[in-house]
CSV table of C-alpha atoms in Angstrom, one decimal:
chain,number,residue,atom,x,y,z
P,1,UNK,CA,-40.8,12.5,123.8
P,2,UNK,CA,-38.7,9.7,123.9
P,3,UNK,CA,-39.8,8.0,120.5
P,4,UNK,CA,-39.3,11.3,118.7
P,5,UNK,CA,-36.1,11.8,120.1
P,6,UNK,CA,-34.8,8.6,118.5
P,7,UNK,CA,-36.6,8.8,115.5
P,8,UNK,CA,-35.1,12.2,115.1
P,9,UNK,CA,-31.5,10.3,116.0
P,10,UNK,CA,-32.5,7.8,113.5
P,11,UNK,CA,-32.7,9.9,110.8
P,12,UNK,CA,-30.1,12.1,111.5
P,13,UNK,CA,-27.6,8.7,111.5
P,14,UNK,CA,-29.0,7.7,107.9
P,15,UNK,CA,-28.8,11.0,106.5
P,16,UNK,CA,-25.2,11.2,107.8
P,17,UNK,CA,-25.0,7.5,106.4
P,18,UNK,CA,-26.4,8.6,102.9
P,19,UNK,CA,-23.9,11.7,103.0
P,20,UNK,CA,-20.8,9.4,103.9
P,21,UNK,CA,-22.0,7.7,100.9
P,22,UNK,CA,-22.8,10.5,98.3
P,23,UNK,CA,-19.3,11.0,99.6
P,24,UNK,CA,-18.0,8.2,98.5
P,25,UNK,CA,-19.8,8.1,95.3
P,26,UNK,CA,-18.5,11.5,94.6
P,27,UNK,CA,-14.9,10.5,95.2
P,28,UNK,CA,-15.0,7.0,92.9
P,29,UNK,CA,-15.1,9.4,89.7
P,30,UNK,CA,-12.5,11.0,91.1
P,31,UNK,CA,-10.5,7.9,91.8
P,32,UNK,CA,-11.5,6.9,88.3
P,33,UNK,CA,-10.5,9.7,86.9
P,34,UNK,CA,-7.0,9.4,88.6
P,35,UNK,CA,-6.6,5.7,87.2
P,36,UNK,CA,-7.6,6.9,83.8
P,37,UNK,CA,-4.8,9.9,83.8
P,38,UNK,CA,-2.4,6.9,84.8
P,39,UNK,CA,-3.5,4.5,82.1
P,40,UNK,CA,-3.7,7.6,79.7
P,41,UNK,CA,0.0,8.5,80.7
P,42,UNK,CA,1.4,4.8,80.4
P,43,UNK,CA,-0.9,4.4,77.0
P,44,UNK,CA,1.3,7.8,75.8
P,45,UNK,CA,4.7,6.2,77.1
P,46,UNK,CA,3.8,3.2,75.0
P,47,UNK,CA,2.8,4.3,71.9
P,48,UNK,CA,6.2,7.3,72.5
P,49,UNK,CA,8.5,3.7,72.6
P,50,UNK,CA,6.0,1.9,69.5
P,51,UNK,CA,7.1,5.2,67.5
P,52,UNK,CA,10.3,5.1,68.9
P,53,UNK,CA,10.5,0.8,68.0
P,54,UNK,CA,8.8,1.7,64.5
P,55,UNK,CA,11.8,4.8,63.9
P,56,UNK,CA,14.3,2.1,64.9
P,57,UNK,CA,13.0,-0.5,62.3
P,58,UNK,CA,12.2,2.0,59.8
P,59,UNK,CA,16.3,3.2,59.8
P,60,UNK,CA,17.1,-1.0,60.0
P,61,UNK,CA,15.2,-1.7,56.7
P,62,UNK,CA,16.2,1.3,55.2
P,63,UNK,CA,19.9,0.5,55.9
P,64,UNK,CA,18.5,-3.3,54.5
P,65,UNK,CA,17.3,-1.9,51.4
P,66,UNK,CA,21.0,0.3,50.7
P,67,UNK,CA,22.5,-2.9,51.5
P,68,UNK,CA,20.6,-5.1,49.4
P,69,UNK,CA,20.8,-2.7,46.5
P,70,UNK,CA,24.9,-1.7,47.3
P,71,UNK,CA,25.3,-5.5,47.0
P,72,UNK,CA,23.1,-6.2,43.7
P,73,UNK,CA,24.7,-3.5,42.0
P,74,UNK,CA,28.1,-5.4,43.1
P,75,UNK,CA,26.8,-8.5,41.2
P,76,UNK,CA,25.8,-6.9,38.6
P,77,UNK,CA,29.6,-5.2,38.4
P,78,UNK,CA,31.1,-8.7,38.7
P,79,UNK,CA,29.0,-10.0,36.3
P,80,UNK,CA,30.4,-7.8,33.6
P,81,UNK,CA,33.7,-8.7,34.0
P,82,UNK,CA,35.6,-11.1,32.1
P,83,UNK,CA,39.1,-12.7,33.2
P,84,UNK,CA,41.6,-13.4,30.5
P,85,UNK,CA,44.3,-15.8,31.7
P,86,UNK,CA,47.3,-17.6,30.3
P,87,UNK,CA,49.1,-14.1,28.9
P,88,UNK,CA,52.6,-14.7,28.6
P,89,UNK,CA,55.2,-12.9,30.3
P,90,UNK,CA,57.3,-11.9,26.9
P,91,UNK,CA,53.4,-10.7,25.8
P,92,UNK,CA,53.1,-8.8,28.7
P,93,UNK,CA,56.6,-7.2,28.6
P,94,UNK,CA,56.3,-5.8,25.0
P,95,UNK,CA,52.3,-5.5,24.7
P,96,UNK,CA,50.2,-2.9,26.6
P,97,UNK,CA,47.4,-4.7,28.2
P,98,UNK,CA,45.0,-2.7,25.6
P,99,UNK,CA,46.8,-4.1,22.7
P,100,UNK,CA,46.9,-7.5,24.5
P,101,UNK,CA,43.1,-7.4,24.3
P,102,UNK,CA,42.7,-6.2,21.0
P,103,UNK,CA,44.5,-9.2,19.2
P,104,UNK,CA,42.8,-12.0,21.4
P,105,UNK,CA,39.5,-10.7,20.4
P,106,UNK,CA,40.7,-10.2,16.5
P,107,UNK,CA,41.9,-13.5,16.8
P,108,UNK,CA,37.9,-14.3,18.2
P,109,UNK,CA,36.7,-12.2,15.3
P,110,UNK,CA,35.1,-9.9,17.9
P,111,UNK,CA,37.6,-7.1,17.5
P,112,UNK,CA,34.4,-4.9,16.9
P,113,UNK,CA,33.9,-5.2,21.2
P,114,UNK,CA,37.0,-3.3,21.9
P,115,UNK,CA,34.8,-0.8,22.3
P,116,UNK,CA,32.8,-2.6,25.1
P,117,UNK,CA,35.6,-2.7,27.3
P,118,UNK,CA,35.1,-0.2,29.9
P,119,UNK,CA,38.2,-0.9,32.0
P,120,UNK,CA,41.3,-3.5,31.9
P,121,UNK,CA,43.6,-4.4,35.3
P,122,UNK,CA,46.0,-7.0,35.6
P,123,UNK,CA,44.7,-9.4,38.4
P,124,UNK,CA,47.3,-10.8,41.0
P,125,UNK,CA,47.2,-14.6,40.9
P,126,UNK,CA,48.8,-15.7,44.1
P,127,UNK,CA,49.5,-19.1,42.1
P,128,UNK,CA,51.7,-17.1,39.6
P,129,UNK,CA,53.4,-15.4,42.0
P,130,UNK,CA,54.4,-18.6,43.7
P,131,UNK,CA,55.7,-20.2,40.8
P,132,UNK,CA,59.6,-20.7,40.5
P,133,UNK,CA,61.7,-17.9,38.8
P,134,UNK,CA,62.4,-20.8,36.4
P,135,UNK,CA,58.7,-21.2,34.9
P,136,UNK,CA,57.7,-18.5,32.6
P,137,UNK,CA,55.2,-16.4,34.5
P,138,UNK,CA,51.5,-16.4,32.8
P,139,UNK,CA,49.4,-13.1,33.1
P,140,UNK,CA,45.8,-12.8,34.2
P,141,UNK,CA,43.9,-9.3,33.1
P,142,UNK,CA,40.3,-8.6,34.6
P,143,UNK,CA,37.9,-6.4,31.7
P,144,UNK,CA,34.6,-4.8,32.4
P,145,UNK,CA,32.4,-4.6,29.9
P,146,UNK,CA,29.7,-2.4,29.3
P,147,UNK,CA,26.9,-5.2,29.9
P,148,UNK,CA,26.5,-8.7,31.1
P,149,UNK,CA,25.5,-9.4,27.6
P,150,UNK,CA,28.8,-8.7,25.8
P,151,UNK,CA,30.4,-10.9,28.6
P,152,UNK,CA,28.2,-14.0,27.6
P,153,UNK,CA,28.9,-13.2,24.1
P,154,UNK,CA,32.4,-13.5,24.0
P,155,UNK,CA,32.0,-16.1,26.5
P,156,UNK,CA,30.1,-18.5,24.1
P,157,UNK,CA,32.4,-17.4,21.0
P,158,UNK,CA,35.5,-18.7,22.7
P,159,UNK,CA,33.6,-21.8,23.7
P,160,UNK,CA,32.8,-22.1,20.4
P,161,UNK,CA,36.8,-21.5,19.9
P,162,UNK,CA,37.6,-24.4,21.9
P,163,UNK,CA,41.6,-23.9,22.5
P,164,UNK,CA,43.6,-20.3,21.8
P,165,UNK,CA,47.1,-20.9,21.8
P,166,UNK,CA,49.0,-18.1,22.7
P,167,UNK,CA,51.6,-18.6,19.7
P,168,UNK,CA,48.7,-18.6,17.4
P,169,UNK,CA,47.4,-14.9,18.5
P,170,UNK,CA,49.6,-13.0,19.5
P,171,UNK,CA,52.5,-10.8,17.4
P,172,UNK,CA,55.4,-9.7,19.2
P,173,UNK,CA,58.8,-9.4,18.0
P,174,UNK,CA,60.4,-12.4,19.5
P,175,UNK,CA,59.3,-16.1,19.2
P,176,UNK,CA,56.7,-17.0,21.9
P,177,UNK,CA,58.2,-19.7,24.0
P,178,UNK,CA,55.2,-21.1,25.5
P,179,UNK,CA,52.5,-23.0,23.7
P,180,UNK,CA,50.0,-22.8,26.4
P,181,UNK,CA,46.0,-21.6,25.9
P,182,UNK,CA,44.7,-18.6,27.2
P,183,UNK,CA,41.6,-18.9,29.2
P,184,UNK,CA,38.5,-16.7,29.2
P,185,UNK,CA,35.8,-16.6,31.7
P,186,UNK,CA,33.3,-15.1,33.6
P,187,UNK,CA,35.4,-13.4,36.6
P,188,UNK,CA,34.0,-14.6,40.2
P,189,UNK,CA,34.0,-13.4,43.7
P,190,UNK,CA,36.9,-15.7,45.7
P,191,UNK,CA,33.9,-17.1,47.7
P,192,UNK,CA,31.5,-18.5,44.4
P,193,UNK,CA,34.9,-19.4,42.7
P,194,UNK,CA,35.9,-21.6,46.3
P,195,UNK,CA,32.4,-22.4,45.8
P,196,UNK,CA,32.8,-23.4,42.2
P,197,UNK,CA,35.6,-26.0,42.9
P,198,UNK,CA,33.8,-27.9,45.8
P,199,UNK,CA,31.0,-28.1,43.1
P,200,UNK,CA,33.4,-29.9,40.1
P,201,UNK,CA,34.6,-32.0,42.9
P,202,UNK,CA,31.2,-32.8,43.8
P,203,UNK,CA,30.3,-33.5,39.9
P,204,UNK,CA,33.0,-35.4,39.5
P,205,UNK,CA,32.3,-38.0,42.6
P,206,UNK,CA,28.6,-38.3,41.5
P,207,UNK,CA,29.2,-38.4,37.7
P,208,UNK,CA,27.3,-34.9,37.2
P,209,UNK,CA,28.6,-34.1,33.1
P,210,UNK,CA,28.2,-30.4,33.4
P,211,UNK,CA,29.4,-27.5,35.3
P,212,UNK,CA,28.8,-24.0,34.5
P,213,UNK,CA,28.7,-20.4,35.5
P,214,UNK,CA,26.3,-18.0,34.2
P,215,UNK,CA,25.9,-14.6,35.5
P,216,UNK,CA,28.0,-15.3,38.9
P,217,UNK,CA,25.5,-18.5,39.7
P,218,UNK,CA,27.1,-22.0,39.8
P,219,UNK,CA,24.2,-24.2,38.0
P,220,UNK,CA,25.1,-28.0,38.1
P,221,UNK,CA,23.1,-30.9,35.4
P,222,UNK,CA,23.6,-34.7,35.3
P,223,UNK,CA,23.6,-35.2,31.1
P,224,UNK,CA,22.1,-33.3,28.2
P,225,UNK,CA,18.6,-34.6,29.4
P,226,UNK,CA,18.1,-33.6,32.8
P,227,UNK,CA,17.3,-30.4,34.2
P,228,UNK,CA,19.7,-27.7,35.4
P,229,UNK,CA,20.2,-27.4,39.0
P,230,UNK,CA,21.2,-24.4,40.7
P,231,UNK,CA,24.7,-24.2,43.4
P,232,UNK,CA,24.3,-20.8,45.8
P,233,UNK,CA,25.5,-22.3,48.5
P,234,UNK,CA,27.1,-25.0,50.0
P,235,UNK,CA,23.8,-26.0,51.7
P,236,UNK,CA,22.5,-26.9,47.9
P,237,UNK,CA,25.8,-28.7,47.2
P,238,UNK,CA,25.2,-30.9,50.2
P,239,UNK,CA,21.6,-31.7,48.7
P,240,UNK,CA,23.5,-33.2,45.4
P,241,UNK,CA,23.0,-37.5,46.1
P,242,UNK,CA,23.8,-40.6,43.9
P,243,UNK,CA,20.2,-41.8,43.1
P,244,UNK,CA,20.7,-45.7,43.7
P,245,UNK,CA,18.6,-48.0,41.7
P,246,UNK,CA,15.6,-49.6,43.1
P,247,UNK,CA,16.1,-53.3,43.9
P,248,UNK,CA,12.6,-53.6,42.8
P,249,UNK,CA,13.0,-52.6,39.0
């Protein structure tokens, strides 16, 4: 009686033993299920601040892209304007600045451009308005032209030029007084023109021959039989060195 009492104990504590554990085993999927609600939550908050990162970038290069295009259409602006210096002040008193124009480019043979010229302004040298009341004050006019190849053009005609004296093109009633040339060149930005002094300073220490602007970048060449190099910054500048000569040649 004994023996079956146990062995009825017995099996009564392993079934309750294999129920705690069917127990259990029914409650880990539920546990797992729990953990994977949590990662599946955090996995949404994570890919909501990805989309929210990727938004954020999206609007940066975007803003970039307006920038980079704001500022090449501000190139190309600049790199259709010309900058006529050395105007007189008895031109500039009975001339408009239209017919100013008009006889230094009959006086190029280019008279035909007139009609290239978009816009004229007088530009505000801060040298010339320094000078003394004494010195005749010279005139500066910025044009824009209708493309960056009618500003090389007349460019490389008054190269070809050499020197304009301003008693040999313009006609005004009264003598001109000053003898001095009038400049043209390519207009710059005060930061490549600042740029574009440091650079003939440069050339000038290390016996570079040439100096030159074309479409609003500085380009730099030793003689007529080396290679051009490009200026954009003053990191490039600072490249520039005086090649010594071997000792062994």
């Amino acid at each position: 009686m004994d023996e079956k009492l146990n062995l009825i104990l017995d099996m009564s504590f392993k079934n309750s033993q294999n129920i705690q554990i069917v127990l259990e085993n029914l409650n880990k999927p539920n546990q797992d299920i729990k953990d994977l609600s949590r990662n599946i939550v955090k996995n949404i908050n994570k890919i909501r601040k990805l989309s929210e990162d990727l938004s954020a970038v999206n609007r940066t290069l975007v803003e970039i892209t307006k920038s980079h295009a704001e500022a090449t259409e501000e190139i190309k602006k600049i790199a259709n304007e010309l900058l006529i210096s050395g105007v007189p002040d008895q031109v500039k008193n009975e001339l408009t600045s239209s017919q100013i124009i008009n006889q230094i480019f009959t006086k190029l043979e280019v008279g035909n451009l007139t009609n290239d010229v978009l816009s004229i302004r007088e530009f505000k040298n801060k040298k010339n308005s320094n000078r003394s009341e004494t010195k005749q004050s010279l005139h500066s006019f910025i044009l824009s032209l209708k493309s960056s190849q009618v500003c090389d053009y007349i460019i490389d005609v008054k190269r070809r030029a050499r020197k304009l004296l301003a008693e040999d093109i313009f006609t005004i009633s009264s003598e001109i007084s000053s003898s001095g040339q009038v400049f043209i060149n390519e207009f710059l930005h005060s930061d490549t023109y600042n740029l574009l002094n440091k650079v003939k300073a440069k050339a000038k220490e290390l016996k570079f021959k040439f100096v030159w602007v074309f479409e609003v970048t500085i380009y730099i060449k030793k003689d007529d039989d080396s290679s051009k190099i490009p200026i954009l910054t003053e990191v490039d500048l600072n490249k520039l060195t005086i090649k010594l000569p071997s000792p062994y040649c």
